[in-house]
PDB file of C-alpha atoms in Angstrom:
ATOM      1  CA  MET A  17      14.121   8.727  13.221  1.00 78.00           C
ATOM      2  CA  LEU A  18      11.323   6.190  13.800  1.00 90.00           C
ATOM      3  CA  ASP A  19       8.752   7.884  15.848  1.00 93.00           C
ATOM      4  CA  ILE A  20       6.620   4.989  17.011  1.00 95.00           C
ATOM      5  CA  VAL A  21       5.668   1.432  16.167  1.00 96.00           C
ATOM      6  CA  ILE A  22       1.969   0.712  16.615  1.00 97.00           C
ATOM      7  CA  GLU A  23       0.749  -2.856  17.279  1.00 96.00           C
ATOM      8  CA  ALA A  24      -2.684  -3.614  15.807  1.00 96.00           C
ATOM      9  CA  ARG A  25      -5.214  -4.490  18.488  1.00 94.00           C
ATOM     10  CA  GLN A  26      -8.308  -6.665  18.272  1.00 91.00           C
ATOM     11  CA  ALA A  27     -11.768  -4.929  18.078  1.00 87.00           C
ATOM     12  CA  VAL A  28     -15.246  -6.421  17.423  1.00 79.00           C
ATOM     13  CA  LEU A  29     -17.553  -4.600  15.001  1.00 73.00           C
ATOM     14  CA  SER A  30     -20.348  -7.323  14.847  1.00 66.00           C
ATOM     15  CA  PRO A  31     -20.867 -10.944  15.961  1.00 66.00           C
ATOM     16  CA  SER A  32     -18.605 -12.380  13.079  1.00 66.00           C
ATOM     17  CA  MET A  33     -16.587  -9.275  12.252  1.00 72.00           C
ATOM     18  CA  LYS A  34     -13.337  -8.983  14.308  1.00 80.00           C
ATOM     19  CA  VAL A  35     -10.789  -6.462  13.140  1.00 89.00           C
ATOM     20  CA  LYS A  36      -7.233  -5.329  13.728  1.00 94.00           C
ATOM     21  CA  ARG A  37      -7.375  -1.617  15.030  1.00 95.00           C
ATOM     22  CA  ILE A  38      -4.322   0.521  14.331  1.00 97.00           C
ATOM     23  CA  LEU A  39      -5.697   3.930  14.938  1.00 96.00           C
ATOM     24  CA  PRO A  40      -6.408   5.751  17.135  1.00 94.00           C
ATOM     25  CA  PHE A  41      -3.508   4.767  19.478  1.00 93.00           C
ATOM     26  CA  ARG A  42      -3.008   6.224  22.928  1.00 90.00           C
ATOM     27  CA  LEU A  43       0.449   7.607  22.080  1.00 90.00           C
ATOM     28  CA  LYS A  44      -0.314   8.508  18.514  1.00 92.00           C
ATOM     29  CA  ARG A  45      -3.958   9.653  17.882  1.00 93.00           C
ATOM     30  CA  MET A  46      -3.482  10.884  14.211  1.00 96.00           C
ATOM     31  CA  ILE A  47      -1.178  10.701  11.332  1.00 97.00           C
ATOM     32  CA  GLY A  48      -1.862  13.867   9.214  1.00 97.00           C
ATOM     33  CA  PRO A  49      -5.807  14.014   9.051  1.00 98.00           C
ATOM     34  CA  PHE A  50      -6.000  10.148   9.375  1.00 98.00           C
ATOM     35  CA  ILE A  51      -7.729   9.458  12.825  1.00 98.00           C
ATOM     36  CA  PHE A  52      -8.740   5.941  12.456  1.00 97.00           C
ATOM     37  CA  MET A  53      -7.641   2.692  10.765  1.00 97.00           C
ATOM     38  CA  ASP A  54      -9.051  -0.827  10.832  1.00 97.00           C
ATOM     39  CA  HIS A  55      -7.919  -3.877   9.009  1.00 96.00           C
ATOM     40  CA  ALA A  56     -10.602  -6.488   8.465  1.00 92.00           C
ATOM     41  CA  GLY A  57      -9.657 -10.014   7.644  1.00 86.00           C
ATOM     42  CA  PRO A  58      -8.342 -11.865   5.768  1.00 88.00           C
ATOM     43  CA  ILE A  59     -11.452 -13.967   6.436  1.00 83.00           C
ATOM     44  CA  SER A  60     -11.263 -17.188   4.287  1.00 73.00           C
ATOM     45  CA  SER A  61     -14.396 -18.884   5.870  1.00 70.00           C
ATOM     46  CA  VAL A  62     -17.444 -16.934   5.575  1.00 68.00           C
ATOM     47  CA  PRO A  63     -20.051 -17.942   8.419  1.00 63.00           C
ATOM     48  CA  THR A  64     -23.262 -19.698   7.292  1.00 64.00           C
ATOM     49  CA  GLU A  65     -25.356 -16.967   8.662  1.00 70.00           C
ATOM     50  CA  ILE A  66     -23.608 -14.273   6.441  1.00 72.00           C
ATOM     51  CA  ASP A  67     -25.558 -11.353   7.922  1.00 76.00           C
ATOM     52  CA  ALA A  68     -23.691 -11.943  11.248  1.00 78.00           C
ATOM     53  CA  MET A  69     -20.822 -10.018   9.534  1.00 84.00           C
ATOM     54  CA  ASP A  70     -23.082  -7.015   8.941  1.00 89.00           C
ATOM     55  CA  VAL A  71     -22.480  -3.489  10.475  1.00 91.00           C
ATOM     56  CA  ILE A  72     -25.975  -2.196  10.851  1.00 94.00           C
ATOM     57  CA  PRO A  73     -26.919   1.427  10.562  1.00 97.00           C
ATOM     58  CA  HIS A  74     -24.917   3.965  12.679  1.00 97.00           C
ATOM     59  CA  PRO A  75     -24.013   7.604  12.593  1.00 98.00           C
ATOM     60  CA  HIS A  76     -20.898   9.701  11.861  1.00 98.00           C
ATOM     61  CA  ILE A  77     -20.076  13.500  11.982  1.00 98.00           C
ATOM     62  CA  GLY A  78     -16.920  15.443  11.260  1.00 98.00           C
ATOM     63  CA  LEU A  79     -15.039  12.847   9.188  1.00 98.00           C
ATOM     64  CA  SER A  80     -14.701  11.040   5.913  1.00 98.00           C
ATOM     65  CA  THR A  81     -14.842   7.231   5.910  1.00 98.00           C
ATOM     66  CA  VAL A  82     -12.628   5.616   3.357  1.00 98.00           C
ATOM     67  CA  SER A  83     -13.305   1.862   2.580  1.00 97.00           C
ATOM     68  CA  TYR A  84     -10.826  -0.044   0.429  1.00 98.00           C
ATOM     69  CA  LEU A  85     -11.119  -3.810  -0.327  1.00 97.00           C
ATOM     70  CA  PHE A  86      -8.533  -6.365  -1.182  1.00 97.00           C
ATOM     71  CA  ASP A  87     -10.953  -9.344  -1.550  1.00 95.00           C
ATOM     72  CA  GLY A  88     -14.698  -9.795  -1.413  1.00 94.00           C
ATOM     73  CA  ALA A  89     -17.579  -7.178  -1.691  1.00 94.00           C
ATOM     74  CA  MET A  90     -19.640  -5.128   0.630  1.00 94.00           C
ATOM     75  CA  THR A  91     -22.823  -3.229   0.223  1.00 97.00           C
ATOM     76  CA  HIS A  92     -23.053   0.450   1.401  1.00 98.00           C
ATOM     77  CA  ARG A  93     -26.186   2.228   2.251  1.00 98.00           C
ATOM     78  CA  ASP A  94     -26.576   5.651   3.656  1.00 98.00           C
ATOM     79  CA  SER A  95     -29.114   8.349   4.666  1.00 98.00           C
ATOM     80  CA  LEU A  96     -28.473  10.219   1.458  1.00 98.00           C
ATOM     81  CA  GLY A  97     -30.130   7.102  -0.305  1.00 98.00           C
ATOM     82  CA  VAL A  98     -26.953   5.849  -1.812  1.00 98.00           C
ATOM     83  CA  GLU A  99     -26.689   2.060  -2.297  1.00 98.00           C
ATOM     84  CA  GLN A 100     -23.264   1.061  -3.476  1.00 97.00           C
ATOM     85  CA  ILE A 101     -21.559  -2.353  -3.775  1.00 96.00           C
ATOM     86  CA  ILE A 102     -17.801  -1.897  -3.324  1.00 96.00           C
ATOM     87  CA  LYS A 103     -15.447  -4.305  -4.857  1.00 96.00           C
ATOM     88  CA  PRO A 104     -11.643  -4.941  -4.734  1.00 96.00           C
ATOM     89  CA  GLY A 105      -9.549  -1.868  -5.842  1.00 97.00           C
ATOM     90  CA  GLU A 106     -12.538   0.647  -5.520  1.00 97.00           C
ATOM     91  CA  VAL A 107     -12.764   3.448  -3.008  1.00 97.00           C
ATOM     92  CA  ASN A 108     -15.867   4.376  -1.134  1.00 97.00           C
ATOM     93  CA  TRP A 109     -15.322   7.896   0.290  1.00 98.00           C
ATOM     94  CA  MET A 110     -18.251   9.037   2.384  1.00 98.00           C
ATOM     95  CA  THR A 111     -18.043  12.519   3.921  1.00 98.00           C
ATOM     96  CA  ALA A 112     -20.205  12.807   7.129  1.00 98.00           C
ATOM     97  CA  GLY A 113     -19.896  16.463   7.682  1.00 98.00           C
ATOM     98  CA  LYS A 114     -22.715  17.621   9.904  1.00 98.00           C
ATOM     99  CA  GLY A 115     -24.196  14.171  10.105  1.00 98.00           C
ATOM    100  CA  ILE A 116     -24.769  10.955   8.170  1.00 98.00           C
ATOM    101  CA  SER A 117     -25.880   7.350   8.995  1.00 98.00           C
ATOM    102  CA  HIS A 118     -24.848   4.224   7.003  1.00 98.00           C
ATOM    103  CA  SER A 119     -24.643   0.448   6.973  1.00 97.00           C
ATOM    104  CA  GLU A 120     -22.292  -2.024   5.617  1.00 95.00           C
ATOM    105  CA  ARG A 121     -23.751  -5.306   4.685  1.00 94.00           C
ATOM    106  CA  PHE A 122     -22.524  -8.635   3.218  1.00 90.00           C
ATOM    107  CA  GLU A 123     -25.323  -9.973   1.086  1.00 88.00           C
ATOM    108  CA  ASP A 124     -23.658 -11.994  -1.673  1.00 86.00           C
ATOM    109  CA  PRO A 125     -22.074 -15.256  -0.642  1.00 83.00           C
ATOM    110  CA  ALA A 126     -20.633 -15.693  -4.107  1.00 84.00           C
ATOM    111  CA  ALA A 127     -18.859 -12.540  -3.838  1.00 84.00           C
ATOM    112  CA  LEU A 128     -17.170 -13.771  -0.733  1.00 84.00           C
ATOM    113  CA  ALA A 129     -16.151 -17.080  -2.078  1.00 80.00           C
ATOM    114  CA  GLY A 130     -12.562 -15.979  -2.300  1.00 83.00           C
ATOM    115  CA  GLY A 131     -12.680 -14.358   1.263  1.00 84.00           C
ATOM    116  CA  LEU A 132     -12.894 -10.876   2.599  1.00 90.00           C
ATOM    117  CA  GLU A 133     -10.211  -8.469   3.502  1.00 94.00           C
ATOM    118  CA  MET A 134     -10.456  -4.661   3.693  1.00 95.00           C
ATOM    119  CA  ILE A 135      -9.053  -1.549   5.210  1.00 97.00           C
ATOM    120  CA  GLN A 136     -11.093   1.317   6.380  1.00 97.00           C
ATOM    121  CA  THR A 137      -9.750   4.599   7.589  1.00 98.00           C
ATOM    122  CA  TRP A 138     -11.273   7.794   8.805  1.00 98.00           C
ATOM    123  CA  VAL A 139     -10.017  11.280   7.647  1.00 98.00           C
ATOM    124  CA  ALA A 140     -10.932  14.068   9.947  1.00 98.00           C
ATOM    125  CA  LEU A 141     -12.182  17.233   8.214  1.00 98.00           C
ATOM    126  CA  PRO A 142     -10.788  20.747   8.507  1.00 98.00           C
ATOM    127  CA  GLU A 143     -12.623  22.736  11.147  1.00 98.00           C
ATOM    128  CA  LYS A 144     -14.263  25.029   8.415  1.00 98.00           C
ATOM    129  CA  ASP A 145     -15.723  21.759   6.678  1.00 98.00           C
ATOM    130  CA  GLU A 146     -16.933  20.029   9.843  1.00 98.00           C
ATOM    131  CA  GLU A 147     -20.603  21.155   9.401  1.00 98.00           C
ATOM    132  CA  ASN A 148     -20.715  20.737   5.531  1.00 98.00           C
ATOM    133  CA  ASP A 149     -23.507  18.704   4.009  1.00 98.00           C
ATOM    134  CA  PRO A 150     -22.794  15.017   3.736  1.00 98.00           C
ATOM    135  CA  SER A 151     -21.713  13.354   0.529  1.00 98.00           C
ATOM    136  CA  PHE A 152     -20.615  10.084  -1.029  1.00 98.00           C
ATOM    137  CA  ALA A 153     -18.592   9.064  -4.026  1.00 98.00           C
ATOM    138  CA  ASN A 154     -17.300   5.737  -5.343  1.00 98.00           C
ATOM    139  CA  TYR A 155     -14.174   5.574  -7.383  1.00 98.00           C
ATOM    140  CA  THR A 156     -13.320   2.624  -9.659  1.00 97.00           C
ATOM    141  CA  PRO A 157      -9.750   1.193 -10.004  1.00 97.00           C
ATOM    142  CA  GLU A 158      -9.513   2.787 -13.485  1.00 96.00           C
ATOM    143  CA  GLN A 159      -9.817   6.333 -11.835  1.00 96.00           C
ATOM    144  CA  LEU A 160      -6.745   5.740  -9.540  1.00 97.00           C
ATOM    145  CA  PRO A 161      -3.190   6.300 -10.670  1.00 97.00           C
ATOM    146  CA  ILE A 162      -0.878   3.251 -10.771  1.00 97.00           C
ATOM    147  CA  PHE A 163       2.877   3.254 -10.951  1.00 96.00           C
ATOM    148  CA  THR A 164       5.091   0.187 -11.458  1.00 96.00           C
ATOM    149  CA  ASP A 165       8.779  -0.214 -11.336  1.00 94.00           C
ATOM    150  CA  LYS A 166      11.058  -3.225 -10.845  1.00 93.00           C
ATOM    151  CA  GLY A 167       9.627  -5.302  -7.800  1.00 97.00           C
ATOM    152  CA  VAL A 168       7.080  -2.417  -7.006  1.00 98.00           C
ATOM    153  CA  TRP A 169       3.473  -1.994  -7.757  1.00 98.00           C
ATOM    154  CA  MET A 170       1.683   1.027  -6.306  1.00 97.00           C
ATOM    155  CA  ARG A 171      -1.879   2.372  -6.431  1.00 98.00           C
ATOM    156  CA  LEU A 172      -2.453   6.006  -5.190  1.00 98.00           C
ATOM    157  CA  ILE A 173      -5.905   5.910  -3.479  1.00 98.00           C
ATOM    158  CA  ALA A 174      -6.100   9.562  -2.514  1.00 98.00           C
ATOM    159  CA  GLY A 175      -4.015  12.784  -2.467  1.00 97.00           C
ATOM    160  CA  ASP A 176      -0.588  13.184  -4.036  1.00 97.00           C
ATOM    161  CA  ALA A 177       2.755  11.339  -3.659  1.00 96.00           C
ATOM    162  CA  PHE A 178       5.695  10.512  -5.843  1.00 94.00           C
ATOM    163  CA  GLY A 179       4.593  12.973  -8.619  1.00 94.00           C
ATOM    164  CA  LEU A 180       1.146  11.371  -8.868  1.00 95.00           C
ATOM    165  CA  LYS A 181      -2.245  12.994  -7.995  1.00 96.00           C
ATOM    166  CA  SER A 182      -5.534  11.186  -7.495  1.00 96.00           C
ATOM    167  CA  ASP A 183      -8.849  12.482  -8.544  1.00 94.00           C
ATOM    168  CA  VAL A 184     -10.486  11.405  -5.278  1.00 97.00           C
ATOM    169  CA  GLN A 185     -11.863  14.672  -3.861  1.00 96.00           C
ATOM    170  CA  THR A 186     -10.251  15.382  -0.347  1.00 97.00           C
ATOM    171  CA  ALA A 187     -10.602  18.288   2.036  1.00 97.00           C
ATOM    172  CA  SER A 188      -6.948  18.690   3.111  1.00 98.00           C
ATOM    173  CA  PRO A 189      -3.550  17.754   1.778  1.00 97.00           C
ATOM    174  CA  LEU A 190      -2.807  14.078   2.299  1.00 98.00           C
ATOM    175  CA  PHE A 191      -1.708  10.837   0.745  1.00 98.00           C
ATOM    176  CA  TYR A 192      -3.102   7.328   0.780  1.00 98.00           C
ATOM    177  CA  LEU A 193      -1.169   4.490  -1.074  1.00 98.00           C
ATOM    178  CA  HIS A 194      -1.679   0.709  -1.686  1.00 98.00           C
ATOM    179  CA  VAL A 195       1.746  -0.708  -2.342  1.00 98.00           C
ATOM    180  CA  VAL A 196       2.935  -4.263  -3.183  1.00 98.00           C
ATOM    181  CA  LEU A 197       6.671  -5.074  -3.035  1.00 98.00           C
ATOM    182  CA  GLN A 198       8.316  -8.183  -4.346  1.00 98.00           C
ATOM    183  CA  LYS A 199      11.048  -9.837  -2.139  1.00 98.00           C
ATOM    184  CA  ASP A 200      14.235  -7.699  -1.892  1.00 98.00           C
ATOM    185  CA  ALA A 201      12.466  -4.565  -3.501  1.00 98.00           C
ATOM    186  CA  ARG A 202      13.233  -1.196  -1.829  1.00 97.00           C
ATOM    187  CA  PHE A 203      10.792   1.606  -1.272  1.00 97.00           C
ATOM    188  CA  GLY A 204      10.529   4.921   0.519  1.00 95.00           C
ATOM    189  CA  LEU A 205       7.999   7.372   1.837  1.00 96.00           C
ATOM    190  CA  PRO A 206       6.989  10.513   0.075  1.00 94.00           C
ATOM    191  CA  LYS A 207       8.856  13.558   1.236  1.00 91.00           C
ATOM    192  CA  GLU A 208       6.315  16.300   0.648  1.00 87.00           C
ATOM    193  CA  HIS A 209       4.089  15.631   3.561  1.00 93.00           C
ATOM    194  CA  ALA A 210       4.633  16.553   7.159  1.00 92.00           C
ATOM    195  CA  GLU A 211       3.418  13.337   8.767  1.00 96.00           C
ATOM    196  CA  ARG A 212       3.963   9.942   7.222  1.00 97.00           C
ATOM    197  CA  GLY A 213       3.574   6.339   8.145  1.00 97.00           C
ATOM    198  CA  PHE A 214       2.875   2.796   6.805  1.00 98.00           C
ATOM    199  CA  TYR A 215       0.997  -0.205   7.926  1.00 98.00           C
ATOM    200  CA  VAL A 216       2.297  -3.721   6.980  1.00 98.00           C
ATOM    201  CA  VAL A 217      -0.858  -5.698   5.802  1.00 98.00           C
ATOM    202  CA  ARG A 218       1.050  -8.739   4.657  1.00 97.00           C
ATOM    203  CA  GLY A 219       4.647  -9.969   4.533  1.00 98.00           C
ATOM    204  CA  SER A 220       7.521  -8.175   6.461  1.00 98.00           C
ATOM    205  CA  ILE A 221       9.965  -5.377   5.844  1.00 98.00           C
ATOM    206  CA  GLU A 222      13.312  -4.395   7.149  1.00 98.00           C
ATOM    207  CA  ILE A 223      14.565  -0.941   8.120  1.00 97.00           C
ATOM    208  CA  SER A 224      18.098  -0.340   9.340  1.00 95.00           C
ATOM    209  CA  GLY A 225      18.617  -4.003  10.089  1.00 96.00           C
ATOM    210  CA  VAL A 226      15.395  -4.423  12.028  1.00 97.00           C
ATOM    211  CA  THR A 227      12.497  -6.576  10.752  1.00 98.00           C
ATOM    212  CA  TYR A 228       8.910  -5.540  11.201  1.00 98.00           C
ATOM    213  CA  PRO A 229       6.084  -8.129  10.497  1.00 98.00           C
ATOM    214  CA  ALA A 230       2.481  -7.742   9.376  1.00 97.00           C
ATOM    215  CA  GLY A 231       0.243  -6.025  11.891  1.00 97.00           C
ATOM    216  CA  GLN A 232       2.437  -3.154  12.705  1.00 98.00           C
ATOM    217  CA  MET A 233       2.459   0.549  11.811  1.00 98.00           C
ATOM    218  CA  LEU A 234       5.603   2.579  11.647  1.00 98.00           C
ATOM    219  CA  VAL A 235       5.407   6.397  11.920  1.00 97.00           C
ATOM    220  CA  PHE A 236       8.341   8.545  11.115  1.00 95.00           C
ATOM    221  CA  THR A 237       9.424  12.161  12.074  1.00 87.00           C
ATOM    222  CA  LYS A 238       9.425  14.669   9.418  1.00 84.00           C
ATOM    223  CA  GLY A 239      12.702  14.862   7.392  1.00 85.00           C
ATOM    224  CA  VAL A 240      13.462  11.144   7.991  1.00 88.00           C
ATOM    225  CA  ASP A 241      13.569   9.143   4.774  1.00 91.00           C
ATOM    226  CA  PRO A 242      13.803   5.470   5.615  1.00 94.00           C
ATOM    227  CA  VAL A 243      14.648   2.753   3.035  1.00 96.00           C
ATOM    228  CA  ILE A 244      12.119   0.021   3.202  1.00 98.00           C
ATOM    229  CA  LEU A 245      13.368  -3.351   2.236  1.00 98.00           C
ATOM    230  CA  ALA A 246      10.836  -6.180   1.527  1.00 98.00           C
ATOM    231  CA  LYS A 247      11.891  -9.372   3.264  1.00 98.00           C
ATOM    232  CA  GLU A 248       9.224 -11.265   1.251  1.00 98.00           C
ATOM    233  CA  GLU A 249       6.371 -10.340  -0.940  1.00 98.00           C
ATOM    234  CA  THR A 250       4.687  -7.561   1.108  1.00 98.00           C
ATOM    235  CA  THR A 251       1.648  -5.365   0.992  1.00 98.00           C
ATOM    236  CA  LEU A 252       1.718  -1.920   2.571  1.00 98.00           C
ATOM    237  CA  MET A 253      -0.711   0.989   3.130  1.00 98.00           C
ATOM    238  CA  LEU A 254       0.999   4.380   3.163  1.00 98.00           C
ATOM    239  CA  LEU A 255      -0.658   7.344   4.691  1.00 98.00           C
ATOM    240  CA  GLY A 256      -0.275  10.739   6.132  1.00 97.00           C
ATOM    241  CA  GLY A 257      -0.545  14.414   5.366  1.00 97.00           C
ATOM    242  CA  GLU A 258      -0.832  17.779   7.051  1.00 96.00           C
ATOM    243  CA  PRO A 259      -2.056  17.816  10.640  1.00 96.00           C
ATOM    244  CA  LEU A 260      -5.324  19.496  11.279  1.00 96.00           C
ATOM    245  CA  GLY A 261      -4.977  20.028  15.154  1.00 95.00           C
ATOM    246  CA  GLU A 262      -6.645  18.354  18.018  1.00 94.00           C
ATOM    247  CA  ARG A 263      -9.769  16.348  17.405  1.00 97.00           C
ATOM    248  CA  PHE A 264     -12.044  14.651  20.054  1.00 96.00           C
ATOM    249  CA  ILE A 265     -13.262  11.127  19.042  1.00 96.00           C
ATOM    250  CA  TRP A 266     -16.110   9.309  20.857  1.00 96.00           C
ATOM    251  CA  TRP A 267     -17.775   6.197  19.182  1.00 95.00           C
ATOM    252  CA  ASN A 268     -18.263   7.202  15.549  1.00 96.00           C
ATOM    253  CA  PHE A 269     -18.160  10.929  16.104  1.00 98.00           C
ATOM    254  CA  VAL A 270     -15.158  13.171  15.401  1.00 98.00           C
ATOM    255  CA  SER A 271     -14.996  16.844  16.145  1.00 98.00           C
ATOM    256  CA  SER A 272     -12.713  19.892  17.053  1.00 97.00           C
ATOM    257  CA  LYS A 273     -15.361  20.833  19.631  1.00 97.00           C
ATOM    258  CA  ARG A 274     -16.305  18.601  22.650  1.00 96.00           C
ATOM    259  CA  GLU A 275     -19.747  20.060  22.767  1.00 97.00           C
ATOM    260  CA  ARG A 276     -20.445  19.121  19.224  1.00 98.00           C
ATOM    261  CA  ILE A 277     -19.909  15.523  20.096  1.00 97.00           C
ATOM    262  CA  GLU A 278     -22.303  15.761  22.979  1.00 97.00           C
ATOM    263  CA  GLN A 279     -24.997  17.308  20.602  1.00 98.00           C
ATOM    264  CA  ALA A 280     -24.392  14.295  18.253  1.00 98.00           C
ATOM    265  CA  LYS A 281     -24.748  11.865  20.938  1.00 97.00           C
ATOM    266  CA  GLU A 282     -28.173  13.420  21.884  1.00 97.00           C
ATOM    267  CA  ASP A 283     -29.231  13.695  18.328  1.00 98.00           C
ATOM    268  CA  TRP A 284     -28.640  10.023  17.715  1.00 98.00           C
ATOM    269  CA  LYS A 285     -30.363   8.989  20.983  1.00 96.00           C
ATOM    270  CA  GLN A 286     -33.390  11.030  20.157  1.00 97.00           C
ATOM    271  CA  GLY A 287     -33.714   9.783  16.488  1.00 97.00           C
ATOM    272  CA  ARG A 288     -32.749  13.118  14.911  1.00 98.00           C
ATOM    273  CA  PHE A 289     -30.430  11.287  12.397  1.00 98.00           C
ATOM    274  CA  ILE A 290     -32.011  10.100   9.243  1.00 98.00           C
ATOM    275  CA  LEU A 291     -31.595   6.390   8.705  1.00 98.00           C
ATOM    276  CA  PRO A 292     -30.692   4.893   5.191  1.00 98.00           C
ATOM    277  CA  PRO A 293     -34.151   4.647   3.457  1.00 98.00           C
ATOM    278  CA  THR A 294     -33.604   1.099   2.288  1.00 96.00           C
ATOM    279  CA  ASP A 295     -32.066   0.045   5.470  1.00 97.00           C
ATOM    280  CA  ASP A 296     -34.055   1.705   8.331  1.00 97.00           C
ATOM    281  CA  GLN A 297     -35.601  -1.219  10.392  1.00 96.00           C
ATOM    282  CA  VAL A 298     -32.609  -1.631  12.757  1.00 95.00           C
ATOM    283  CA  PHE A 299     -29.878   0.649  13.990  1.00 96.00           C
ATOM    284  CA  THR A 300     -27.052   0.607  16.467  1.00 95.00           C
ATOM    285  CA  PRO A 301     -27.926   2.087  19.874  1.00 95.00           C
ATOM    286  CA  LEU A 302     -25.822   4.717  21.528  1.00 96.00           C
ATOM    287  CA  PRO A 303     -23.287   2.947  23.742  1.00 93.00           C
ATOM    288  CA  GLU A 304     -23.551   3.524  27.399  1.00 82.00           C
ATOM    289  CA  ASP A 305     -21.718   6.771  28.253  1.00 66.00           C
ATOM    290  CA  LYS A 306     -19.270   5.245  30.718  1.00 54.00           C
ATOM    291  CA  LEU A 307     -16.050   6.108  28.860  1.00 49.00           C
ATOM    292  CA  LYS A 308     -14.789   9.566  28.071  1.00 53.00           C
ATOM    293  CA  MET A 309     -13.592  11.328  25.081  1.00 52.00           C
ATOM    294  CA  LYS A 310     -10.062  11.471  23.579  1.00 51.00           C
ATOM    295  CA  GLY A 311      -7.857  13.294  26.136  1.00 44.00           C
ATOM    296  CA  ASP A 312      -9.807  12.014  29.121  1.00 43.00           C
ATOM    297  CA  GLY A 313      -9.451   8.271  28.641  1.00 39.00           C
ATOM    298  CA  PRO A 314     -10.264   5.379  26.258  1.00 39.00           C
ATOM    299  CA  GLU A 315     -13.158   5.699  23.698  1.00 47.00           C
ATOM    300  CA  PRO A 316     -15.934   3.264  23.129  1.00 46.00           C
ATOM    301  CA  GLN A 317     -15.231   0.944  20.197  1.00 49.00           C
ATOM    302  CA  PRO A 318     -16.113   2.795  16.931  1.00 58.00           C
ATOM    303  CA  LEU A 319     -18.113   1.124  14.192  1.00 54.00           C
ATOM    304  CA  SER A 320     -16.832   1.472  10.609  1.00 51.00           C
TER     305      SER A 320
END
């Protein structure tokens, strides 16, 4: 059966960057190891002051950030010294582990001439990997498996699904797919994973006679295999995997231990995180600690 329908809510990352936030949701914190999902755009009109879209340096622990663009370009810089421009169809997979800081900047107006649209997810790490050294990898579209069928185009971003396996390095069993369906095409969910869901990026779909528009995520109970019918040309992001257990989330920090987040908060406040060496003149201050962690109430708005 359909477990839950999650309506995307608006969140603000920077003065000119509003996003649709899908995860975490108060009634469904995680889908497999996925603990966070934002949909930025589509932005067709880039502001004159392009740096108003920037997300300045900020920290993470206990997770991997996964950035995937449909349109535009973005420059990633992190405390490992990595500087990477991500383009449509590529994957930036940054694993924070015991701690990393990074920025996301929009520096080339020409690259945004066609607009900007992207999805960012966070993947929680298994408890044994939460304190690993941070790392970063970029994967080009040519490195990601693609499958096509009548009315169906599919790119496997990470994990395994439908007999395909991605070379993107992950820490736990999962799947993450970009799917485009033509009108009247039918599709399903991979059966080999315990927790599964999909987000409607564009278009609309029908399941069992009910239509679901863009901006909704549908999550399904294990063993249920819905038939997804595209009502028009539709873009979906499918994700899920094996659950990792409870995680606490506060701002940009994720951990299986509440006290570890308190330590990360103090470390950022006291300047013990390294900033990106080529982007170290500004940083995002720790939010006022008025809100509580997951399980106690809402969290401050995360940055990406």
